Every structure is written in C-alpha cells, then in structure tokens.
Amino acid sequence: MELRSVADIEGAWIDPEFESSLIQRCRDNWTIPVSELSNHVLATFIRQRRGLELVVPEARRRIALRYLDDSELYDEELSDAIAELS
C-alpha cells in the first residue's frame, strides 16, 4: 500500500492564476496517499503527468486486479491514461 502522495514527488501545491474543475480535482487530491485515490483521479494525474513514479504503478496494479471503483468517466479510463503515456 502506497502511503506517499503526489505532493511527496511534486512538492507543495502552487495555485495557478485561474480556476477550473481540473485544478480543483488536482488540488483536492494532491496530498492524499496514492493508494486512497479514485481511479478517475489516478487517470487525471497520469494525463497531467504528475507524480508518475507513484501513480503509474498504482494504476497498473489496479488494472491487473481489475479493480473498479465506479469513479471513471468511462470504461477503461485508467487503462487509456496509461496507454497515452507511450
């Protein structure tokens, strides 16, 4: 179980000069341990290239376990985010 957060890799959150739902989602989850993040938030951090050394292994673990938490915007969102890294 990964107890580190994206903040542990990326540093303290710095507010940008604008607000959006994406900014809010990232801010709200920045200091949450990666193992406690929803699949949708993991996919968000992967697409935004944040905390990859933590979020990618967690995402791959969940994909291998076929772990679903009903948070993804669509089926396979987490898998698609991983695939987009290539």
Short mmCIF file of C-alpha atoms in Angstrom, two decimals:
data_model
loop_
_atom_site.label_atom_id
_atom_site.label_comp_id
_atom_site.label_asym_id
_atom_site.label_seq_id
_atom_site.Cartn_x
_atom_site.Cartn_y
_atom_site.Cartn_z
CA MET A 1 0.00 0.00 0.00
CA GLU A 2 1.49 3.32 -1.14
CA LEU A 3 1.27 5.97 1.56
CA ARG A 4 3.07 8.71 -0.35
CA SER A 5 1.13 11.36 -2.23
CA VAL A 6 1.73 13.33 -5.40
CA ALA A 7 2.90 16.17 -3.13
CA ASP A 8 5.74 13.93 -1.92
CA ILE A 9 7.04 13.77 -5.50
CA GLU A 10 5.99 17.13 -6.93
CA GLY A 11 6.25 19.34 -3.85
CA ALA A 12 3.73 21.68 -2.30
CA TRP A 13 0.71 22.73 -4.33
CA ILE A 14 1.07 26.11 -6.04
CA ASP A 15 -2.20 27.72 -7.08
CA PRO A 16 -2.30 28.78 -10.72
CA GLU A 17 -3.75 32.12 -11.76
CA PHE A 18 -7.05 30.57 -12.85
CA GLU A 19 -9.62 28.09 -11.56
CA SER A 20 -11.17 25.05 -13.22
CA SER A 21 -12.63 21.70 -12.22
CA LEU A 22 -9.32 20.09 -13.21
CA ILE A 23 -7.39 22.44 -10.93
CA GLN A 24 -9.84 21.79 -8.10
CA ARG A 25 -9.63 17.99 -8.53
CA CYS A 26 -5.83 18.06 -8.51
CA ARG A 27 -5.68 20.43 -5.53
CA ASP A 28 -8.16 18.36 -3.52
CA ASN A 29 -6.15 15.16 -4.08
CA TRP A 30 -2.57 16.49 -4.07
CA THR A 31 -1.79 15.33 -0.52
CA ILE A 32 -3.95 12.18 -0.43
CA PRO A 33 -1.97 8.90 -0.36
CA VAL A 34 -1.93 7.40 -3.84
CA SER A 35 -3.48 4.15 -2.61
CA GLU A 36 -6.56 6.12 -1.49
CA LEU A 37 -7.14 7.99 -4.76
CA SER A 38 -10.02 7.08 -7.03
CA ASN A 39 -9.34 5.55 -10.44
CA HIS A 40 -10.54 8.78 -12.05
CA VAL A 41 -8.07 10.89 -10.05
CA LEU A 42 -5.24 8.46 -10.85
CA ALA A 43 -6.10 8.81 -14.54
CA THR A 44 -6.18 12.60 -14.14
CA PHE A 45 -2.72 12.72 -12.58
CA ILE A 46 -1.38 10.39 -15.29
CA ARG A 47 -2.81 12.54 -18.09
CA GLN A 48 -1.38 15.66 -16.41
CA ARG A 49 1.99 13.90 -15.97
CA ARG A 50 2.04 14.46 -12.20
CA GLY A 51 3.58 12.06 -9.70
CA LEU A 52 4.06 9.43 -12.37
CA GLU A 53 6.53 7.35 -10.37
CA LEU A 54 3.75 6.77 -7.83
CA VAL A 55 0.51 6.90 -9.79
CA VAL A 56 1.56 4.70 -12.72
CA PRO A 57 2.48 1.66 -10.58
CA GLU A 58 -0.74 2.07 -8.59
CA ALA A 59 -2.77 2.31 -11.80
CA ARG A 60 -1.10 -0.77 -13.26
CA ARG A 61 -1.74 -2.69 -10.03
CA ARG A 62 -5.43 -1.81 -10.16
CA ILE A 63 -5.70 -2.68 -13.84
CA ALA A 64 -4.08 -6.08 -13.18
CA LEU A 65 -6.53 -6.70 -10.32
CA ARG A 66 -9.43 -5.42 -12.43
CA TYR A 67 -10.23 -3.06 -9.59
CA LEU A 68 -13.24 -0.88 -10.33
CA ASP A 69 -14.49 1.90 -8.09
CA ASP A 70 -17.13 3.42 -10.38
CA SER A 71 -15.32 6.76 -10.45
CA GLU A 72 -14.04 6.60 -14.02
CA LEU A 73 -15.72 8.85 -16.57
CA TYR A 74 -15.95 5.91 -18.97
CA ASP A 75 -14.94 2.24 -19.05
CA GLU A 76 -11.19 1.83 -19.42
CA GLU A 77 -10.35 5.45 -18.49
CA LEU A 78 -7.44 4.31 -16.33
CA SER A 79 -6.13 1.91 -18.98
CA ASP A 80 -6.42 4.60 -21.64
CA ALA A 81 -4.46 7.07 -19.50
CA ILE A 82 -1.65 4.51 -19.15
CA ALA A 83 -1.71 3.81 -22.90
CA GLU A 84 -1.44 7.54 -23.66
CA LEU A 85 1.95 7.62 -21.91
CA SER A 86 3.58 5.78 -24.81
#
